[in-house]
XYZ file of C-alpha atoms in Angstrom:
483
model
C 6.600 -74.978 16.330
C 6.325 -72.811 19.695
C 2.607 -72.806 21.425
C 0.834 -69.783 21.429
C -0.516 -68.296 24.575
C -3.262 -66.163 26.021
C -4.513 -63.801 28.774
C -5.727 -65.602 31.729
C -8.882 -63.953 32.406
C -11.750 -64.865 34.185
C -10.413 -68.781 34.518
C -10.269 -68.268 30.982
C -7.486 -68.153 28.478
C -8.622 -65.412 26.583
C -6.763 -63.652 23.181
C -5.826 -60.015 23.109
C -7.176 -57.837 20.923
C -3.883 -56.951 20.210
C -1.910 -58.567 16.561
C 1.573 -58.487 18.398
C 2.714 -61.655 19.597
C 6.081 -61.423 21.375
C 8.189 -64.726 21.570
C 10.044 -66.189 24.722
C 13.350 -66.988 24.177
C 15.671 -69.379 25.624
C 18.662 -67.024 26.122
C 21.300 -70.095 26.578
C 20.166 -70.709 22.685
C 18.346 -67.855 20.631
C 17.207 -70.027 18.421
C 14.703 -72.000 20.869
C 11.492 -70.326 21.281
C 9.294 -71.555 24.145
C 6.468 -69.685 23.331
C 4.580 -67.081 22.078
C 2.313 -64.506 23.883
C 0.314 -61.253 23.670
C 1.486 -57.886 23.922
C -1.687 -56.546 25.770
C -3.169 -53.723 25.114
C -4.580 -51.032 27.726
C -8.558 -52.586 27.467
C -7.088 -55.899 27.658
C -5.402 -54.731 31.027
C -8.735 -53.435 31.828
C -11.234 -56.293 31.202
C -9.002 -58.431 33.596
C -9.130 -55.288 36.552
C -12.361 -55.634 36.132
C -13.233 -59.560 36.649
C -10.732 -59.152 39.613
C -13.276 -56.727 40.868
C -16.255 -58.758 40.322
C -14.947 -61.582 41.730
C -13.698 -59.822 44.617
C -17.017 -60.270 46.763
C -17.281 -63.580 46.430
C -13.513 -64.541 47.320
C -13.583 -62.135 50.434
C -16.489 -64.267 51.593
C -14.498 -67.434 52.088
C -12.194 -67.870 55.159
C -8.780 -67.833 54.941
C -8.501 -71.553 56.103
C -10.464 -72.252 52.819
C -8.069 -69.684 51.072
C -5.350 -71.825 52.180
C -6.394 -75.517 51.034
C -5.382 -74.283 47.406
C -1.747 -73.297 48.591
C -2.020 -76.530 50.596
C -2.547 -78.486 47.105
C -0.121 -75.588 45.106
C 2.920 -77.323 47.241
C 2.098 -80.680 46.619
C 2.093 -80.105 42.642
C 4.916 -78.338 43.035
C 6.204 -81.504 44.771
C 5.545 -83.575 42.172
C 6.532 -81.354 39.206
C 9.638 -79.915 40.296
C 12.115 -81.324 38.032
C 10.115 -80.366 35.277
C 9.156 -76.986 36.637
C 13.010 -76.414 37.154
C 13.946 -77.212 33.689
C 11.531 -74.592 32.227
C 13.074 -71.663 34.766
C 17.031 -73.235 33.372
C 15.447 -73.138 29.963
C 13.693 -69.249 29.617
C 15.702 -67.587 32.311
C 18.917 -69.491 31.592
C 19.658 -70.507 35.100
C 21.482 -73.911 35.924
C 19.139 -76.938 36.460
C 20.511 -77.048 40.158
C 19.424 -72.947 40.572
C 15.826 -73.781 39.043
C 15.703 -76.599 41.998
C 16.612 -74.253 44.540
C 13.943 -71.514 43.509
C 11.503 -74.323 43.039
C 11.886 -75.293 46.900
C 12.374 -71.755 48.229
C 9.029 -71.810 46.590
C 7.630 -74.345 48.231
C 8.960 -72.906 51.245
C 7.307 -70.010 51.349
C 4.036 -71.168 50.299
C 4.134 -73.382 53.414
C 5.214 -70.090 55.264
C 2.016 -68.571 53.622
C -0.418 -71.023 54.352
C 0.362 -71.361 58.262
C -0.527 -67.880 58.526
C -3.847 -68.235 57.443
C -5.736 -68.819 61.013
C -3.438 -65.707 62.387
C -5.772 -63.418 59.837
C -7.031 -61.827 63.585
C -7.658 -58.101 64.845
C -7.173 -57.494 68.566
C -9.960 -56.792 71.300
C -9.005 -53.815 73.873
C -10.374 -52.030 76.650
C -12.556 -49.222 76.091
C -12.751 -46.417 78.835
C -16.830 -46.446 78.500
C -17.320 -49.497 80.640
C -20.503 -50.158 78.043
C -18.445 -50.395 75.046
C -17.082 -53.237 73.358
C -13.791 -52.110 71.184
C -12.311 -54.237 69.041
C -9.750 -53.946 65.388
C -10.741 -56.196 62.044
C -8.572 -56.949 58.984
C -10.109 -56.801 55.739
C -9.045 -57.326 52.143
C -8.018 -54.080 50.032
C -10.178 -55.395 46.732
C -8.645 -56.269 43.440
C -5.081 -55.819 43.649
C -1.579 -55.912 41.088
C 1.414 -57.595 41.108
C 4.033 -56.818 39.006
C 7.159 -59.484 39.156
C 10.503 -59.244 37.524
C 12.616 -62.396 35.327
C 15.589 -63.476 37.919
C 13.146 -65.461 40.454
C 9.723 -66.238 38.297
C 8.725 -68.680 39.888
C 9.477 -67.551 43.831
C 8.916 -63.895 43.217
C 5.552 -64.503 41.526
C 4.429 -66.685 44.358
C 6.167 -64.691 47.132
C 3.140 -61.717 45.937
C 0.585 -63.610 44.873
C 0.084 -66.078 47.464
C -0.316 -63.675 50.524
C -2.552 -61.459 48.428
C -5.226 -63.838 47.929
C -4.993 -65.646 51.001
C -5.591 -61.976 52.783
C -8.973 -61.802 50.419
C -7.964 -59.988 47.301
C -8.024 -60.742 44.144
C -5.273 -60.570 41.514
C -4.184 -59.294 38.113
C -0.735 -60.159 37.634
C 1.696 -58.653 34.988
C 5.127 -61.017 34.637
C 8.195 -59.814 32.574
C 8.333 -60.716 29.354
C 11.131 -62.798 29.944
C 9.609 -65.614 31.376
C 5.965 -65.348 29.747
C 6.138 -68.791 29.642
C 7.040 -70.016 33.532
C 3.942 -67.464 34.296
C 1.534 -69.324 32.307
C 2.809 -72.677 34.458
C 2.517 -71.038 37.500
C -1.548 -69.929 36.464
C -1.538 -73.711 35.393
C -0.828 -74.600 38.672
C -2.891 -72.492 40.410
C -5.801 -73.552 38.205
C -5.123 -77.559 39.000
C -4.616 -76.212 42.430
C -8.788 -75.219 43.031
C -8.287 -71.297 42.551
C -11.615 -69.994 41.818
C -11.829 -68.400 38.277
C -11.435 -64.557 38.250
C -9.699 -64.550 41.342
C -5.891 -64.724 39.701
C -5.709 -63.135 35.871
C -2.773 -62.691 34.187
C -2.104 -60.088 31.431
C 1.022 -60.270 29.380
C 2.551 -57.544 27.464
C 4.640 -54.545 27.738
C 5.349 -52.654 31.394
C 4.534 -48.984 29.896
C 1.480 -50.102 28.604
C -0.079 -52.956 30.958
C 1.993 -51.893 33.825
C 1.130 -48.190 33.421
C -2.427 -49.207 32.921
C -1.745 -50.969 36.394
C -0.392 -48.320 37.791
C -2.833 -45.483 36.989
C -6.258 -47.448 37.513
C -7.975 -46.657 40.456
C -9.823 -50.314 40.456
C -6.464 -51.969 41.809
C -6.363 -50.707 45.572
C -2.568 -51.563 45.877
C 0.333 -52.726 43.505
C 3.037 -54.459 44.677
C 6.038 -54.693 42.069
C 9.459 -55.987 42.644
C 11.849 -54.632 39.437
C 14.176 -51.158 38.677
C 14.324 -48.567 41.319
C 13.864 -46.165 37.959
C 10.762 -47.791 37.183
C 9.749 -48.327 41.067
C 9.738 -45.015 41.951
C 8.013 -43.876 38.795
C 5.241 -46.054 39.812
C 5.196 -45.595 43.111
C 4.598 -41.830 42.424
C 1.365 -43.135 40.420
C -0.178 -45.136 42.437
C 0.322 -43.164 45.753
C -1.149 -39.362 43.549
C -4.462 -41.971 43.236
C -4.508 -42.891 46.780
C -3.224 -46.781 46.091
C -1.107 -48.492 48.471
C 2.551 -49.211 47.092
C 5.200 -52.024 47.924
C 8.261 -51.833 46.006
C 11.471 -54.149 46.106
C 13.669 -52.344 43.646
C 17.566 -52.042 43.297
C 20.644 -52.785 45.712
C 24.449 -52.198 45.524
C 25.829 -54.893 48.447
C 28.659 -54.691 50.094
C 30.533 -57.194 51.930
C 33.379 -56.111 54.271
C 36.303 -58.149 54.879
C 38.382 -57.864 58.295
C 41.723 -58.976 58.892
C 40.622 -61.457 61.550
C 38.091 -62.588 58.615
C 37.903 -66.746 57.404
C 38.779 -65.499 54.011
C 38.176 -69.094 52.584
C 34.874 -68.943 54.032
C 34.766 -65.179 52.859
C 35.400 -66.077 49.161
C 33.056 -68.817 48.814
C 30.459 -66.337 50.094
C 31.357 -63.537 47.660
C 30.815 -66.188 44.759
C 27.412 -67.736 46.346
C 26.228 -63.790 46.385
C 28.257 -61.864 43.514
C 28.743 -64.718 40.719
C 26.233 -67.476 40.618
C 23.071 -67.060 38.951
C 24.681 -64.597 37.335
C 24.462 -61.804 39.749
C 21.162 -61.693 39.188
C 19.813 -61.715 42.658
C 19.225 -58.395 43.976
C 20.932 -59.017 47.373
C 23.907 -60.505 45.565
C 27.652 -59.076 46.948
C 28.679 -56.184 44.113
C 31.234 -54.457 46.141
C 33.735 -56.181 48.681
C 35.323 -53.918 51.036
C 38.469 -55.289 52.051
C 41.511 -53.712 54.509
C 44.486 -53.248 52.565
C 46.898 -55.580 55.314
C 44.654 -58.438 53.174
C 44.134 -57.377 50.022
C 46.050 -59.026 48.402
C 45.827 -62.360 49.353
C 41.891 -61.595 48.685
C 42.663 -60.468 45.157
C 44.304 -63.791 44.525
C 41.829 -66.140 46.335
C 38.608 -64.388 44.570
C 39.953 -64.370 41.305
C 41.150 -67.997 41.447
C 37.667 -68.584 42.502
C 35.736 -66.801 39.767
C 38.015 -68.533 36.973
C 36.994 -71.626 38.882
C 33.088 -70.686 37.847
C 32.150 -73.090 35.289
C 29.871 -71.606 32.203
C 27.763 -72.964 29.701
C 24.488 -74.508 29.001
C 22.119 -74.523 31.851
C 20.731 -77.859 31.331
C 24.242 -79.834 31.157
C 25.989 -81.317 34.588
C 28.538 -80.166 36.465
C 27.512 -76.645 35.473
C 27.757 -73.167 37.724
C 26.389 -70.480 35.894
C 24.317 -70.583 32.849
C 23.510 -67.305 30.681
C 22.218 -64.326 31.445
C 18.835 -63.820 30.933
C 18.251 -61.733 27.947
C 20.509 -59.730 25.423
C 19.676 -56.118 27.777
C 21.563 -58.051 30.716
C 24.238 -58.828 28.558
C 24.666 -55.632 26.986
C 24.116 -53.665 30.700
C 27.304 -56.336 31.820
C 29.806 -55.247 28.420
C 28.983 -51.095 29.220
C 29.932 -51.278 32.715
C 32.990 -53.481 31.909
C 33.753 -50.657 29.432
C 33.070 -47.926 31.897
C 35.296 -49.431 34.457
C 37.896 -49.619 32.148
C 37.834 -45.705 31.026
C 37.583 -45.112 34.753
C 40.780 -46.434 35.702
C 39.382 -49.966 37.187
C 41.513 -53.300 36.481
C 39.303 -56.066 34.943
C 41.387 -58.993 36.938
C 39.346 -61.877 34.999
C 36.308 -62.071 32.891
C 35.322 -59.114 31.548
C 34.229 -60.935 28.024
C 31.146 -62.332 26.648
C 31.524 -66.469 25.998
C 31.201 -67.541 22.832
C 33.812 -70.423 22.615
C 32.666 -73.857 22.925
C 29.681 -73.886 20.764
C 28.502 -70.487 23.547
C 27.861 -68.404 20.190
C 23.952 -68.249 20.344
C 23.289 -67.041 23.938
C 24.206 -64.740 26.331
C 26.719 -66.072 28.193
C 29.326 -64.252 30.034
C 32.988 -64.452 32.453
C 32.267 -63.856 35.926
C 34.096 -60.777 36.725
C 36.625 -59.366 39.630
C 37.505 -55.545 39.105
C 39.691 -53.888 41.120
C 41.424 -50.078 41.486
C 37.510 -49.250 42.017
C 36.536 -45.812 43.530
C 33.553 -45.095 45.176
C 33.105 -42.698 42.617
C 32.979 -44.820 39.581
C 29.825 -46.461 37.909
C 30.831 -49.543 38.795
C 30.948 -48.805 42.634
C 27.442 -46.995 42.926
C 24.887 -48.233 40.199
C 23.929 -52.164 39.865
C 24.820 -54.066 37.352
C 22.850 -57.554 38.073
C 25.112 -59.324 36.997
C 28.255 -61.695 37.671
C 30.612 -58.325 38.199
C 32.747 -57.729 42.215
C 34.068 -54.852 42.102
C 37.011 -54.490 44.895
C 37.479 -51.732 47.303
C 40.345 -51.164 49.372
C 40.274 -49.344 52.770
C 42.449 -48.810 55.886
C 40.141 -49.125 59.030
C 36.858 -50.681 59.774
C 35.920 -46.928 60.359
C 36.769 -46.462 56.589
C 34.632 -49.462 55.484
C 31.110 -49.211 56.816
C 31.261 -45.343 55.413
C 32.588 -46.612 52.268
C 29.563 -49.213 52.491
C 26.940 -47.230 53.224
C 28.063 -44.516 50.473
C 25.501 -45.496 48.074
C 21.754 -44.593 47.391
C 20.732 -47.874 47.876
C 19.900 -49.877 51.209
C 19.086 -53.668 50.371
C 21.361 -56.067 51.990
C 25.390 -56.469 53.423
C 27.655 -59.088 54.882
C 30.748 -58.987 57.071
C 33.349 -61.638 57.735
C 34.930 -61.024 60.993
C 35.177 -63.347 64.204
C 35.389 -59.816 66.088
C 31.818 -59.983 67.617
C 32.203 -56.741 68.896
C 33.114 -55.370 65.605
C 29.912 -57.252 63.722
C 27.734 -55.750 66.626
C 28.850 -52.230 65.630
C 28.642 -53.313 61.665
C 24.477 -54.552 62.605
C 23.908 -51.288 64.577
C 25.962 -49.055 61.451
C 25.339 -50.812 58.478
C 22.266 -48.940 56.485
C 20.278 -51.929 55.181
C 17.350 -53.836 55.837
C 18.898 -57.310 55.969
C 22.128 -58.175 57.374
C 24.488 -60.854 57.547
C 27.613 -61.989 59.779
C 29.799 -64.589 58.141
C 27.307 -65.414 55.782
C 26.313 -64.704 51.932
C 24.385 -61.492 51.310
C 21.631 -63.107 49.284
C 20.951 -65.573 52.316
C 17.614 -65.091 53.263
C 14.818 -67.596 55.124
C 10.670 -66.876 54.627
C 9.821 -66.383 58.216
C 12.249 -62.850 58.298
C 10.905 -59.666 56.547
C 12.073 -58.966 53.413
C 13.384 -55.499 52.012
C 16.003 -51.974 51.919
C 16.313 -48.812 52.849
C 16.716 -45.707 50.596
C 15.768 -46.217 47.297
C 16.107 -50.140 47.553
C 11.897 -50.463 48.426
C 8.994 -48.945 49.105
C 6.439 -49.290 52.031
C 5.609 -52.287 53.631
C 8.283 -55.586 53.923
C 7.394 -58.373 52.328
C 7.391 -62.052 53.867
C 8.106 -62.846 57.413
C 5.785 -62.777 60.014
C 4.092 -59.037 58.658
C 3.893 -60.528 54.938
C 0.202 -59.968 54.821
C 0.048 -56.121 56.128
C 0.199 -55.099 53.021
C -2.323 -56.528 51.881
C -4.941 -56.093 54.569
C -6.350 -53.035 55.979
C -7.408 -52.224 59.745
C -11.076 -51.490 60.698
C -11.887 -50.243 64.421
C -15.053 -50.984 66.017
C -16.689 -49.586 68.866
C -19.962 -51.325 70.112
C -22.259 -50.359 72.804
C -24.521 -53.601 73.180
């Protein structure tokens, strides 16, 4: 029998007032539950704004070195745990066992990221043209704050908020996807064995239109910071800047990666299958268009499919394994429509194209990684994302043809270009309309110390991570003193 969880509220775990337990499923096998949690109601949502905010004076209080010993002793649990921590994220988002490792030390990564920023928490002292003034800028905490996180990197996306919000002086409620209830409660579980203070990180679990909107509207949480849908982004971001919040969204992307003639294409292909087919697709800076010249198509036809029938699928938990399942039956039916709609568009599915269910497959979500080509920039498949293991191949003359063809999309997020041209990736930097780029390397490559985030409807306000990770969270008070 599954455990049944709670709100964290208050350094409590305290039950909704809601009847409606929702269960997390393992989506490699429907038929394992790992848990059972509330489906929140709007007052729950509110009791835990409102310990954030009473606990927010006291938390402000303590320096940010202080703030910082409990990421300090977050890393080493994480250290110790990680096997275990990685099998939970391979069992409820249905990642590989390797993947889990991999977000479990980008994890760690950032959190040491995080914590060396805490004695750089400083304003700046200038010059004031009144000789007998002293001028000089402070940061300060917003208050009690929201995060909202989505399933395909629990573990890293949660922290990736949460961490930089409380070391900056706020304090958190924090709404995770239903999806992976049950890696959120381990990450307040390590948090709490970590020394956070209680009411200084709650969690609510439950629905995004009613906790999340709840979120969104109430004028307690000074700034939200999500990271999901650009549909549901914007929508929220629409909220929470009407009541005068600050907003930080990390929503959508539609990634291209442009192959040249002069291009590695070995190198090229194993990129496209880093980015575009493991974990799924579901990374949102993962390759979902490759832009090739026609002089090498193909020969890149033939290399990427070979390489995508080369993908190994199956359980998550079993060796020599690539890609487990998607995460949840709305992945896998958002991968079968746009397989469909490709089809009726004129689009050639080259391989994949099918859910799995051979193999003993039958009770999860597991699908064929996917090459597609004959695709038009104005087909589905070219302009809206799919998040999951589907390339769709573009063909174009000139390297003219290629960056318009790239940046003919409403999202911004991230690109790649294999060339050994340099002046040709110079113009692709300076032309490309992203906010992270790459030059003979995967598009979902990314390292903590670099800002994070798009352009166009791929985020909203303020990057995250890098060495600006905690603007968001702060705010800027100027002081003028005459002695």
């Amino acid at each position: 029998m599954a455990d049944t969880y709670h709100n964290y509220i208050g350094g409590k775990w305290i039950p909704s007032e809601s009847e409606k337990p929702f269960a997390s499923i393992n989506p490699g096998n429907t038929d394992d539950i790992l848990g059972y949690f509330p489906d929140s109601t709007v007052n729950d949502t509110r009791v835990a704004i409102k310990v954030a905010e009473e606990t927010f004076p006291y938390w402000r209080s303590i320096t940010p070195i202080q703030r910082a010993d409990v990421l300090y002793r977050l890393i080493r649990l994480l250290e110790d745990e990680k096997k275990d921590v990685a099998l939970l994220i391979s069992k409820e988002v249905g990642k590989t066992i390797h993947a889990g490792e991999k977000e479990v030390d980008a994890t760690i990564q950032a959190l040491k990221h995080f914590s060396g920023a805490a004695n750089r928490l400083a304003g700046e002292t200038l010059p004031s043209i009144d000789p007998d003034y002293f001028t000089y800028t402070l940061k300060e905490p917003l208050g009690a704050v929201g995060v909202i996180t989505p399933f395909n990197f629990p573990l890293g996306i949660g922290v990736y908020k949460i961490a930089p919000a409380m070391l900056a002086g706020n304090t958190v409620v924090y709404k995770p996807p239903n999806d992976t209830a049950r890696i959120a409660a381990k990450l307040v579980e390590l948090f709490e064995r970590a020394g956070m203070p209680a009411g200084v990180l709650n969690v609510v679990f439950g629905d995004g239109n009613i906790v999340g909107k709840e979120m969104g509207e109430n004028t307690s949480l000074k700034a939200i910071s999500f990271t999901g849908s650009t549909a549901v982004g914007l929508k929220l971001g629409q909220t929470v800047s009407a009541r005068g919040g600050k907003m930080q969204a990390e929503l959508g992307g539609k990634n291209a990666t442009i192959l040249l003639e002069d291009a590695d294409l070995d190198e090229a292909i194993k990129g496209i299958i880093i980015s575009g087919m493991y974990n799924n697709g579901q990374s949102c800076t993962g390759t979902s268009r490759v832009i090739v010249l026609e002089e090498i198509a193909e020969v890149v036809l033939q290399k990427l499919k070979a390489a995508a029938q080369a993908v190994r699928v199956g359980y998550g938990q079993e060796e020599g394994i690539d890609n487990g399942a998607v995460a949840n039956e709305k992945q896998l039916q958002t991968y079968l429509h746009y397989i469909q709609s490709a089809k009726e568009a004129g689009a050639r599915i080259e391989c994949g194209g099918k859910r799995l269910t051979e193999n003993g497959l039958d009770k999860g979500y597991f699908v064929a990684p996917t090459v597609v080509s004959h695709v038009t920039s104005d087909m589905a498949i070219a302009q809206e994302e799919i998040f999951g293991p589907v390339v769709a191949v573009m063909i174009v003359q000139t390297y003219e043809e290629a960056i318009q063809l790239a940046n003919n999309t409403s999202f911004g997020l991230s690109s790649s270009i294999y060339t050994n041209d340099l002046a040709k990736a110079q113009a692709f930097i300076k032309q490309i309309e992203v906010g992270v780029v790459h030059v003979n390397i995967p598009s979902n490559y990314y390292e903590n110390q670099l800002p994070f985030g798009g352009k166009k409807q791929s985020s909203i306000g303020l990057r995250e991570q890098g060495s600006t990770a905690l603007d968001f969270w702060l705010d800027t008070k100027a002081v003028y003193m005459k002695p």
